[in-house]
XYZ file of C-alpha atoms in Angstrom:
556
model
C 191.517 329.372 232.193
C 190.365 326.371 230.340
C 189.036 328.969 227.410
C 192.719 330.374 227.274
C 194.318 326.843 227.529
C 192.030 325.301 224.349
C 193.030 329.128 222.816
C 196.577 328.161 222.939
C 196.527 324.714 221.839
C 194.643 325.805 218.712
C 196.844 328.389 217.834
C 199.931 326.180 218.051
C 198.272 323.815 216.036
C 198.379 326.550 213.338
C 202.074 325.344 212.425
C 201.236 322.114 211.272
C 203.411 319.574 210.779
C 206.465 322.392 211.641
C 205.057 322.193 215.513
C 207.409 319.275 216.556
C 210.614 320.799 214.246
C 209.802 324.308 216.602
C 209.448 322.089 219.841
C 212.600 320.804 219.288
C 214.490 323.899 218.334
C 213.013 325.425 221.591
C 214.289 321.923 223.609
C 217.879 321.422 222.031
C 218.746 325.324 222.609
C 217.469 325.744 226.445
C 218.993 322.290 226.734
C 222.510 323.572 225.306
C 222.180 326.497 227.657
C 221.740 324.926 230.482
C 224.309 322.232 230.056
C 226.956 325.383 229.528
C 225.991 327.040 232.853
C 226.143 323.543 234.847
C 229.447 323.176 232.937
C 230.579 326.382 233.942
C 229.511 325.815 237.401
C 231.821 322.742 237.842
C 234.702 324.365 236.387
C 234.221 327.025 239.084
C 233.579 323.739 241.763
C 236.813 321.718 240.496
C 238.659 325.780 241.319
C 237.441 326.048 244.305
C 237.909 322.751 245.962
C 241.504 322.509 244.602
C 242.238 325.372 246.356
C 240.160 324.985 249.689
C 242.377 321.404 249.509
C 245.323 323.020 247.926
C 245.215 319.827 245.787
C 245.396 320.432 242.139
C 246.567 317.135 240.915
C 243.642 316.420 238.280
C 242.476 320.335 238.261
C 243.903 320.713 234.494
C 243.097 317.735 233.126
C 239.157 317.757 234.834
C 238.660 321.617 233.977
C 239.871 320.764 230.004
C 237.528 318.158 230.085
C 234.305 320.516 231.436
C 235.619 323.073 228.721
C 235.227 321.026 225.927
C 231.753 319.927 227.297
C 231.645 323.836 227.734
C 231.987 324.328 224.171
C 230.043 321.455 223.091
C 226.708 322.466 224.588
C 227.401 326.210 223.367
C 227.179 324.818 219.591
C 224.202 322.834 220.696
C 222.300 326.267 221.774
C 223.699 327.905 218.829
C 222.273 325.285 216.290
C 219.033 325.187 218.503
C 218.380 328.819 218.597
C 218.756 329.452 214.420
C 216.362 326.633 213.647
C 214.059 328.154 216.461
C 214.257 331.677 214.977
C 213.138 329.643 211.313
C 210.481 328.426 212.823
C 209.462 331.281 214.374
C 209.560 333.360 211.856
C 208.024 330.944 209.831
C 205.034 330.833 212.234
C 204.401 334.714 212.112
C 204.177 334.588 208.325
C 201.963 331.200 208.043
C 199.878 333.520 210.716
C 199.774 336.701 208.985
C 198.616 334.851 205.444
C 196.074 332.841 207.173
C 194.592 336.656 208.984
C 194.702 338.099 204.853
C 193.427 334.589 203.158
C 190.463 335.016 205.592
C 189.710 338.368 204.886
C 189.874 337.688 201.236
C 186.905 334.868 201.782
C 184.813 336.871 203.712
C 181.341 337.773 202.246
C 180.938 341.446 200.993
C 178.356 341.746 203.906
C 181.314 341.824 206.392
C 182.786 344.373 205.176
C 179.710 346.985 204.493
C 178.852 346.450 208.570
C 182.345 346.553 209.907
C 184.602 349.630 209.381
C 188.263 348.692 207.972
C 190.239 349.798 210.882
C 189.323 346.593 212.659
C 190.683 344.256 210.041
C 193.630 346.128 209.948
C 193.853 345.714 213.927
C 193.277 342.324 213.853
C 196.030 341.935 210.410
C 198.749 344.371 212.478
C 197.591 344.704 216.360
C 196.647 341.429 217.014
C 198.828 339.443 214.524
C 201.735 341.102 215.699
C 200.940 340.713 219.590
C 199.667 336.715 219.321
C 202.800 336.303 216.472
C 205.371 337.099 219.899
C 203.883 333.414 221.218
C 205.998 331.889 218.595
C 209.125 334.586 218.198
C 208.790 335.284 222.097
C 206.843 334.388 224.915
C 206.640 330.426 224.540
C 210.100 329.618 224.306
C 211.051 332.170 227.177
C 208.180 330.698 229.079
C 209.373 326.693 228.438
C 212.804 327.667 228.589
C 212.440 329.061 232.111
C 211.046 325.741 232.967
C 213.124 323.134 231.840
C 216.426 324.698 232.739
C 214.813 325.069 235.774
C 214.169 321.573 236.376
C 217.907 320.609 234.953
C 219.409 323.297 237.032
C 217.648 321.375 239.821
C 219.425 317.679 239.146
C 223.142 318.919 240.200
C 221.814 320.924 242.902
C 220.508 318.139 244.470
C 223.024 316.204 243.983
C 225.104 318.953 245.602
C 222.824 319.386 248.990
C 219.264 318.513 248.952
C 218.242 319.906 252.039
C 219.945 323.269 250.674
C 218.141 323.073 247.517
C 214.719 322.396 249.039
C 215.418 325.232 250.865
C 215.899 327.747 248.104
C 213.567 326.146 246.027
C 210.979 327.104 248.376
C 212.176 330.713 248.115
C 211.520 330.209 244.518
C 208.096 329.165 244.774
C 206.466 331.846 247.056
C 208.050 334.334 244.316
C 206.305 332.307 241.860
C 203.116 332.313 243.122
C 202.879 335.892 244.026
C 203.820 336.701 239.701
C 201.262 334.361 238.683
C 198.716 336.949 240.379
C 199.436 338.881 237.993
C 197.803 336.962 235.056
C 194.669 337.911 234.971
C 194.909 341.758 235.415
C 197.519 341.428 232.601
C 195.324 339.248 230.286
C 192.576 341.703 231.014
C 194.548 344.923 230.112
C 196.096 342.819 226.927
C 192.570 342.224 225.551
C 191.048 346.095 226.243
C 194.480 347.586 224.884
C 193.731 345.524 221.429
C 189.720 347.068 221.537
C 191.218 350.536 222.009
C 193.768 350.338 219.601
C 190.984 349.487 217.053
C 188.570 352.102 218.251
C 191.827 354.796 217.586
C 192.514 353.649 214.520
C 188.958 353.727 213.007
C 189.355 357.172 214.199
C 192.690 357.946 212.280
C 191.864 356.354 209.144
C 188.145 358.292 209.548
C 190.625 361.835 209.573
C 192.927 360.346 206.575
C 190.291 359.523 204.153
C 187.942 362.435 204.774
C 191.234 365.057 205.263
C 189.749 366.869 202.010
C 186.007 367.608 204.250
C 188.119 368.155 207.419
C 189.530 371.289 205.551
C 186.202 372.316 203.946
C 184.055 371.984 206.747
C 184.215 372.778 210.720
C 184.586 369.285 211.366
C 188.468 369.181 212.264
C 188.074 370.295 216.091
C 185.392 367.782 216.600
C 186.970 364.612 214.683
C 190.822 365.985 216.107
C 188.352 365.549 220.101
C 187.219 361.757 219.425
C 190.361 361.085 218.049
C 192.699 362.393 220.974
C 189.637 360.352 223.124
C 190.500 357.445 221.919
C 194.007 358.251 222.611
C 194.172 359.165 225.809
C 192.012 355.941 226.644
C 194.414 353.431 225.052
C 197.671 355.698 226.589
C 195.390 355.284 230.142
C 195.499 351.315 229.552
C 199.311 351.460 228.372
C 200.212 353.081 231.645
C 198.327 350.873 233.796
C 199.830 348.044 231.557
C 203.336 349.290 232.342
C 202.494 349.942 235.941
C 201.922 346.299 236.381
C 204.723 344.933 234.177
C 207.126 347.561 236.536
C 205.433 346.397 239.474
C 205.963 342.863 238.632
C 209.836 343.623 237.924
C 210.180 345.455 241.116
C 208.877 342.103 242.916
C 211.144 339.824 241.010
C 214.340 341.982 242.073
C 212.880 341.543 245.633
C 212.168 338.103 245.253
C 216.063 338.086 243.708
C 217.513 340.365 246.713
C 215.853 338.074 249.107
C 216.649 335.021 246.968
C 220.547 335.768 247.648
C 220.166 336.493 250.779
C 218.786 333.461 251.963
C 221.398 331.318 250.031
C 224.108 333.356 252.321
C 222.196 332.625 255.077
C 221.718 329.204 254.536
C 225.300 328.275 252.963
C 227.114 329.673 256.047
C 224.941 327.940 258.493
C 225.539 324.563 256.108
C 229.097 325.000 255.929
C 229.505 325.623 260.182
C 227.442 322.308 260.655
C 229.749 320.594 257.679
C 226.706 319.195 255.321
C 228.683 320.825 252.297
C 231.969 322.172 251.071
C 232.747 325.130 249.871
C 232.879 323.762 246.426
C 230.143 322.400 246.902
C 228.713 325.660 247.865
C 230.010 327.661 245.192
C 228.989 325.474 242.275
C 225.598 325.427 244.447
C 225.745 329.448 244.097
C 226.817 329.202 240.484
C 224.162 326.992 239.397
C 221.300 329.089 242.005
C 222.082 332.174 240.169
C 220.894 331.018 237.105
C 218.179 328.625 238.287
C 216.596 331.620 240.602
C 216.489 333.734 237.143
C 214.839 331.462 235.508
C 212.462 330.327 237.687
C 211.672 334.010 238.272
C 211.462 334.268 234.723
C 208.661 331.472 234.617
C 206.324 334.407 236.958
C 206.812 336.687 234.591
C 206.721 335.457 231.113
C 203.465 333.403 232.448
C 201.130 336.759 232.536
C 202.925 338.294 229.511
C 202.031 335.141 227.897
C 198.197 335.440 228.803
C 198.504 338.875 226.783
C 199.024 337.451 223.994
C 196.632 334.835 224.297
C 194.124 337.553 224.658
C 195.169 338.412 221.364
C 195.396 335.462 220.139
C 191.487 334.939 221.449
C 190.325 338.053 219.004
C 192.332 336.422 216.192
C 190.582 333.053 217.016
C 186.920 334.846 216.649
C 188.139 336.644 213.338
C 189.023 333.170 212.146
C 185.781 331.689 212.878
C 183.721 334.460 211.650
C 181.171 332.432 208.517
C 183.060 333.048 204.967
C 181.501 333.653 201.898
C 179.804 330.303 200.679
C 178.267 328.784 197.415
C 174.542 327.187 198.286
C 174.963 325.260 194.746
C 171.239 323.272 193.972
C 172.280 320.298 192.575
C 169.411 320.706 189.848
C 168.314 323.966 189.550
C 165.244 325.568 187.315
C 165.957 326.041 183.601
C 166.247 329.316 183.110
C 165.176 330.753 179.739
C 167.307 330.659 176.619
C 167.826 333.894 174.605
C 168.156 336.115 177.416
C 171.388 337.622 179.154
C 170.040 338.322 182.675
C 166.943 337.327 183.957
C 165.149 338.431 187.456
C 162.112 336.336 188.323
C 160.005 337.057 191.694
C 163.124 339.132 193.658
C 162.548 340.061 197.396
C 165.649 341.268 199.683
C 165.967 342.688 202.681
C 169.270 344.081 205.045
C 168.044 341.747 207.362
C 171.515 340.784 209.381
C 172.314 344.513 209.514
C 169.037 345.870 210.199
C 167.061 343.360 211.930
C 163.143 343.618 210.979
C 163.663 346.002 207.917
C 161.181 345.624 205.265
C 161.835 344.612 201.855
C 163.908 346.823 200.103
C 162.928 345.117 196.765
C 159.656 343.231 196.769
C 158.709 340.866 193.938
C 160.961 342.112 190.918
C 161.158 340.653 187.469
C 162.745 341.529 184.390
C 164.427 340.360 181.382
C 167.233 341.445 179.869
C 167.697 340.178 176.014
C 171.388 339.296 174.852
C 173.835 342.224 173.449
C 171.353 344.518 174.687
C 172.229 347.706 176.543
C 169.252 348.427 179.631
C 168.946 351.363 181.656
C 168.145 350.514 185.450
C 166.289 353.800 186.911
C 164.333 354.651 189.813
C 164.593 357.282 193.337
C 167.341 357.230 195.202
C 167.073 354.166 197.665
C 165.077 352.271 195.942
C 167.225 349.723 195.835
C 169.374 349.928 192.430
C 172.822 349.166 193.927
C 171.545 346.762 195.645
C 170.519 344.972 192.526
C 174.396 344.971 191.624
C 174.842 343.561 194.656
C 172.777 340.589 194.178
C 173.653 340.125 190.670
C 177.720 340.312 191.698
C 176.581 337.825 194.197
C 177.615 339.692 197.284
C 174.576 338.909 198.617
C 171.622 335.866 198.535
C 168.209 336.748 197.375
C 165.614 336.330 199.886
C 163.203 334.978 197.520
C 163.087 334.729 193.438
C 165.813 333.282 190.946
C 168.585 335.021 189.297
C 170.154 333.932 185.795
C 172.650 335.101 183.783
C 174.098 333.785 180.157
C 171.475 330.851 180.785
C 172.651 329.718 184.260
C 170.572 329.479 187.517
C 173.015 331.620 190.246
C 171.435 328.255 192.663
C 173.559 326.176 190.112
C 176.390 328.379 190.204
C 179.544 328.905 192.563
C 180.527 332.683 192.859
C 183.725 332.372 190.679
C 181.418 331.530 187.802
C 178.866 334.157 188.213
C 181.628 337.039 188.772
C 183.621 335.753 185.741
C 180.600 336.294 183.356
C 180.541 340.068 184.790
C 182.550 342.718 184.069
C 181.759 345.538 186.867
C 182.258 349.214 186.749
C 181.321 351.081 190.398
C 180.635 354.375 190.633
C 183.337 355.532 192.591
C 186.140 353.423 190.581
C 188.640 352.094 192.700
C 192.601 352.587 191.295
C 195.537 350.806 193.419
C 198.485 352.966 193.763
C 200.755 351.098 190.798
C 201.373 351.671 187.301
C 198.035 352.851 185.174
C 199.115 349.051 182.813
C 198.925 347.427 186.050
C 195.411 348.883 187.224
C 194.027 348.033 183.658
C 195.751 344.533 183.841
C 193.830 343.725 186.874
C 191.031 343.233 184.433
C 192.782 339.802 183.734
C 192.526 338.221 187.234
C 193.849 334.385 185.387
C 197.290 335.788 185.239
C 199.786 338.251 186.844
C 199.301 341.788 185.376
C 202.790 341.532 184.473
C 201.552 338.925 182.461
C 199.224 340.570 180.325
C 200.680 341.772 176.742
C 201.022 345.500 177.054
C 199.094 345.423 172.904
C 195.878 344.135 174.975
C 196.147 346.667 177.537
C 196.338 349.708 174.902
C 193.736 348.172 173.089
C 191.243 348.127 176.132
C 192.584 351.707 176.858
C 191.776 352.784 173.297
C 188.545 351.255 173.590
C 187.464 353.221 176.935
C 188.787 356.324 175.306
C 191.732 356.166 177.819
C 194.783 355.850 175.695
C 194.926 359.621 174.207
C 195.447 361.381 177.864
C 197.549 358.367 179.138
C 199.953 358.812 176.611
C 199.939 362.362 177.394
C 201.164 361.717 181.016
C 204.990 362.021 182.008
C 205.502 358.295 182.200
C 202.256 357.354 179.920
C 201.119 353.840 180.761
C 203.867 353.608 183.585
C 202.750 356.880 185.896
C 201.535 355.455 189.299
C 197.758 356.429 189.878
C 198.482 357.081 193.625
C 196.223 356.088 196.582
C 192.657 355.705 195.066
C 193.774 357.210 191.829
C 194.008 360.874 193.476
C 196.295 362.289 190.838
C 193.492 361.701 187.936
C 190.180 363.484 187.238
C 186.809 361.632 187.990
C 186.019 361.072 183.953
C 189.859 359.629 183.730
C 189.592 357.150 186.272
C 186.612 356.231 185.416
C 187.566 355.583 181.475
C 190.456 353.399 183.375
C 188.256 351.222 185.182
C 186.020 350.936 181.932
C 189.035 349.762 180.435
C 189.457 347.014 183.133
C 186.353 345.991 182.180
C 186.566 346.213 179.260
C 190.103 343.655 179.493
C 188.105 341.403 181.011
C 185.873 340.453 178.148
C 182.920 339.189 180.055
C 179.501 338.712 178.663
C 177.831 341.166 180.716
C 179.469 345.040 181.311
C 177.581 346.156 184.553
C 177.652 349.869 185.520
C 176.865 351.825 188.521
C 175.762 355.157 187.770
C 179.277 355.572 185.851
C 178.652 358.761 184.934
C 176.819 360.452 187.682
C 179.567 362.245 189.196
C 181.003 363.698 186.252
C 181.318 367.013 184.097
C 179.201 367.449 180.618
C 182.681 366.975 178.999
C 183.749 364.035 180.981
C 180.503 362.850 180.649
C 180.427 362.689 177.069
C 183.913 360.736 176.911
C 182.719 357.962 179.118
C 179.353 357.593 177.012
C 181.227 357.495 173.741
C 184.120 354.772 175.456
C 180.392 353.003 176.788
C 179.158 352.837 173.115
C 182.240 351.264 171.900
C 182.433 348.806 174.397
C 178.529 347.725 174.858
C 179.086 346.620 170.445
C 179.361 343.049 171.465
C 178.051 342.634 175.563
C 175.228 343.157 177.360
C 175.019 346.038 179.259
C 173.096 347.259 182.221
C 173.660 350.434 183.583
C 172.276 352.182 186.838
C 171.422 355.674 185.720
C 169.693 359.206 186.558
C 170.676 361.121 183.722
C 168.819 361.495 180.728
C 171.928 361.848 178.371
C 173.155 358.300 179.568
C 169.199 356.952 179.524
C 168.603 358.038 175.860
C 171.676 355.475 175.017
C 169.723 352.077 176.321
C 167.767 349.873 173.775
C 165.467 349.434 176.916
C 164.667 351.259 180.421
C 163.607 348.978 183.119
C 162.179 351.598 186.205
C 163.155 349.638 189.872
C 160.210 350.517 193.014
């Protein structure tokens, strides 16, 4: 309990300086809807006595008074409730930016050992299910109590002995709901697992759908999937099982509820301890403070739910983000040279625990302007050069440099700005083919970019004949991952984001590996024109894209 207690305080502490502003909104409106109902409740009182007494001298003037105090508190819930929705709403969104802004710090590492359908639980599932403590849960939850404990003054004032009596009704309902917490906390946390677990297995169908049709694969991936499925509708049941069990007590708590106020009210009446007024504004107020207070049982375990979600977002949040280890003077690295490698040693350690070295004491130089071919077998540890030089990941031992900078001296901004990268499988975002190139510009909004600088890039990547050729030229979407294009023509587009982005050093990853001999030869000839005036170091395996380097450097 104490875990889920110091859960919730942090994650209402995620509104900031708002916190007190939502507070309030959730105070004034339960306070203005209470007030109404203890209004109402005397108007039906001042009613009832006048005609028990058949003395209504006063009635009009006493019930116009109640109605105006009526109307008063219904404004005062109204004007509570929209600021609380504000904040509410504002709470969700400060939430679901704080979930993205963390994945955008995250290192690289995070995102090579963990599979993409659980950040997308933890940005939708999770986000969604801890967001109801602010749009939901908490105000239900306070609400129930504090109208409970003003619905409590007037009945007391009424009858005590009455009230204790039905307040201990109250209670033993109460108690019996809050055994439901910790079964419902428990299912809330496995639902969010197996919701992640099914949709790693959708998005694993949805991104391989071209294999699925190629290859027998379908039955078997269709199996897990429906696996998955069937575990997280198993938990869903037994989740609803408990939330209908739960109602079905609270409508016997409420059937018993009434009819131990009958009970009670006729044998207080016989003895004369109350009027029937009394009695009826006893009843009003009872009906309202028994829902309520039945309310507080069973927004309490759906509350714990989300806390449980609310727990994974907490561990998400806490997870180590990417960092700069900046030396505050670090070696002198030699002038005249673009990139230099001195004494390199890395190793997968966090993912593979005890793996060797996958590069063991490398050094090279690379001169400035020059264009290098990186070869060497397949895992030998090529891309995971890139890696080190993009600073994705921290060199075990040795020193990096690049345009006559330590990477110990550097923060990751500055070491990413001076490289313009170009993956082997080029990622394209499902906008405008402008928009994918104006990416290459990350100081300003793509919209920002002058369209002249984008055609130019375009022209120099060899792109801009066969964009202009498409139906809506520089404007045609490239769809999810650039699926309406060839391999060569995405690629040429990504060279031209490079190319946009002017930086000293063009790094490709076997950018030509996966093509045809015609496609091929396009990308080489956009490569020459671009390499004029950078340094460029390309992974490669073929011979037509080796004989272009100045220099081969073999890795292993």
């Amino acid at each position: 309990m104490k875990k889920q207690y110091s859960t919730f305080i942090w994650f209402m502490g995620l509104m900031g300086k708002r916190l007190p502003l939502y507070l309030a909104a959730v105070l004034v409106s339960t306070l203005g809807l209470a007030f109404e109902r203890i209004a109402n409740a005397r108007i039906v009182e001042a009613i009832v006595s006048a005609a028990q007494t058949r003395e209504a001298q006063g009635l009009l003037w006493s019930v116009a008074i109640t109605f105006i105090l009526f109307v008063i508190a219904r404004f005062i819930w109204r004007f509570g409730i929209i600021h609380y929705n504000i904040e509410a709403r504002r709470g969700v969104a400060t939430l679901e930016k704080l979930v993205f802004s963390k994945a955008m710090r995250l290192p690289y590492a995070y995102y090579e050992q963990h599979h993409s359908a659980d950040f997308m639980s933890r940005l939708t599932f999770d986000t969604e299910r801890a967001g109801d403590i602010y749009s939901s849960r908490l105000r239900r939850l306070l609400a129930a109590v504090i109208s409970s404990a003003v619905y409590l003054v007037p009945m007391f004032c009424y009858s005590w002995q009455l009230t204790l009596c039905l307040l201990g009704v109250s209670i033993l309902s109460l108690t019996v709901n809050t055994l439901f917490t910790t079964p419902m906390k428990k299912v809330g946390t496995k639902l969010s697992k197996q919701h992640s677990v099914m949709l790693e297995k959708l998005t694993n169908i949805l991104a391989g759908m071209e294999l699925i049709k190629v290859f027998p694969m379908g039955k078997t991936m269709w199996a897990d999937y429906s696996a998955s499925n069937e575990a997280y509708y198993g938990t869903q049941v037994r989740s609803a099982k408990l939330t209908a069990a739960l109602e079905s007590l609270n409508a016997l708590f409420d059937l018993t509820g009434a009819l131990a106020f009958l009970g009670l009210g006729i044998s207080f009446i016989s003895q004369n301890r109350i009027n029937l007024g009394q009695l009826t504004a006893i009843y009003t107020l009872y009906g309202s403070f028994r829902y309520v207070f039945l309310e507080i049982g069973l927004y309490l375990p759906q509350m714990m739910n989300c806390i449980a979600n609310a727990e994974r977002l907490h561990a998400f949040l806490q997870l180590e983000e990417e960092t700069d280890h900046i030396l505050p003077k670090p070696n002198k690295p030699e002038q005249g040279y673009a990139v230099t490698v001195d004494n390199l040693s890395f190793s997968y350690e966090e993912a593979l625990p005890g793996q060797k070295n996958l590069l063991e004491h490398l050094s090279f130089k690379i001169k400035e302007n020059s264009f290098v071919a990186l070869t060497g077998e397949s895992g030998c540890g090529k891309s995971t050069l890139t890696k080190l030089l993009l600073g994705f990941y921290e060199p075990k031992e040795g020193q990096i440099c690049i345009c006559g900078k330590d990477y110990r001296g550097c923060s990751k901004k500055e070491i990413r700005d001076m490289i313009a990268y170009v993956p082997q499988e080029p990622y394209l975002y499902g906008v405008s083919i402008a928009e994918n190139i104006a990416y290459g510009r990350s100081a300003v909004s793509p919209k920002d970019v002058p369209m002249e600088d984008i055609i130019a890039a375009a022209k120099a990547a060899n792109a801009h004949d066969f964009i202009t050729e498409l139906p809506k030229g520089y404007q045609t979407v490239a769809g999810e991952r650039g699926n309406t294009l060839s391999g060569g023509e995405k690629q040429r587009i990504a060279l031209a984001r490079a190319v946009l982005k002017n930086a000293p050093v063009l790094l490709l990853d076997e950018a030509t590996s996966a093509l045809d001999s015609e496609s091929e030869k396009l990308v080489n000839e956009a490569i020459k024109k671009v390499c004029q005036n950078h340094t460029t170091i390309m992974i490669a395996h073929r011979s037509s894209t080796i004989a272009m380097a100045d220099e081969v450097i073999a890795i292993g």
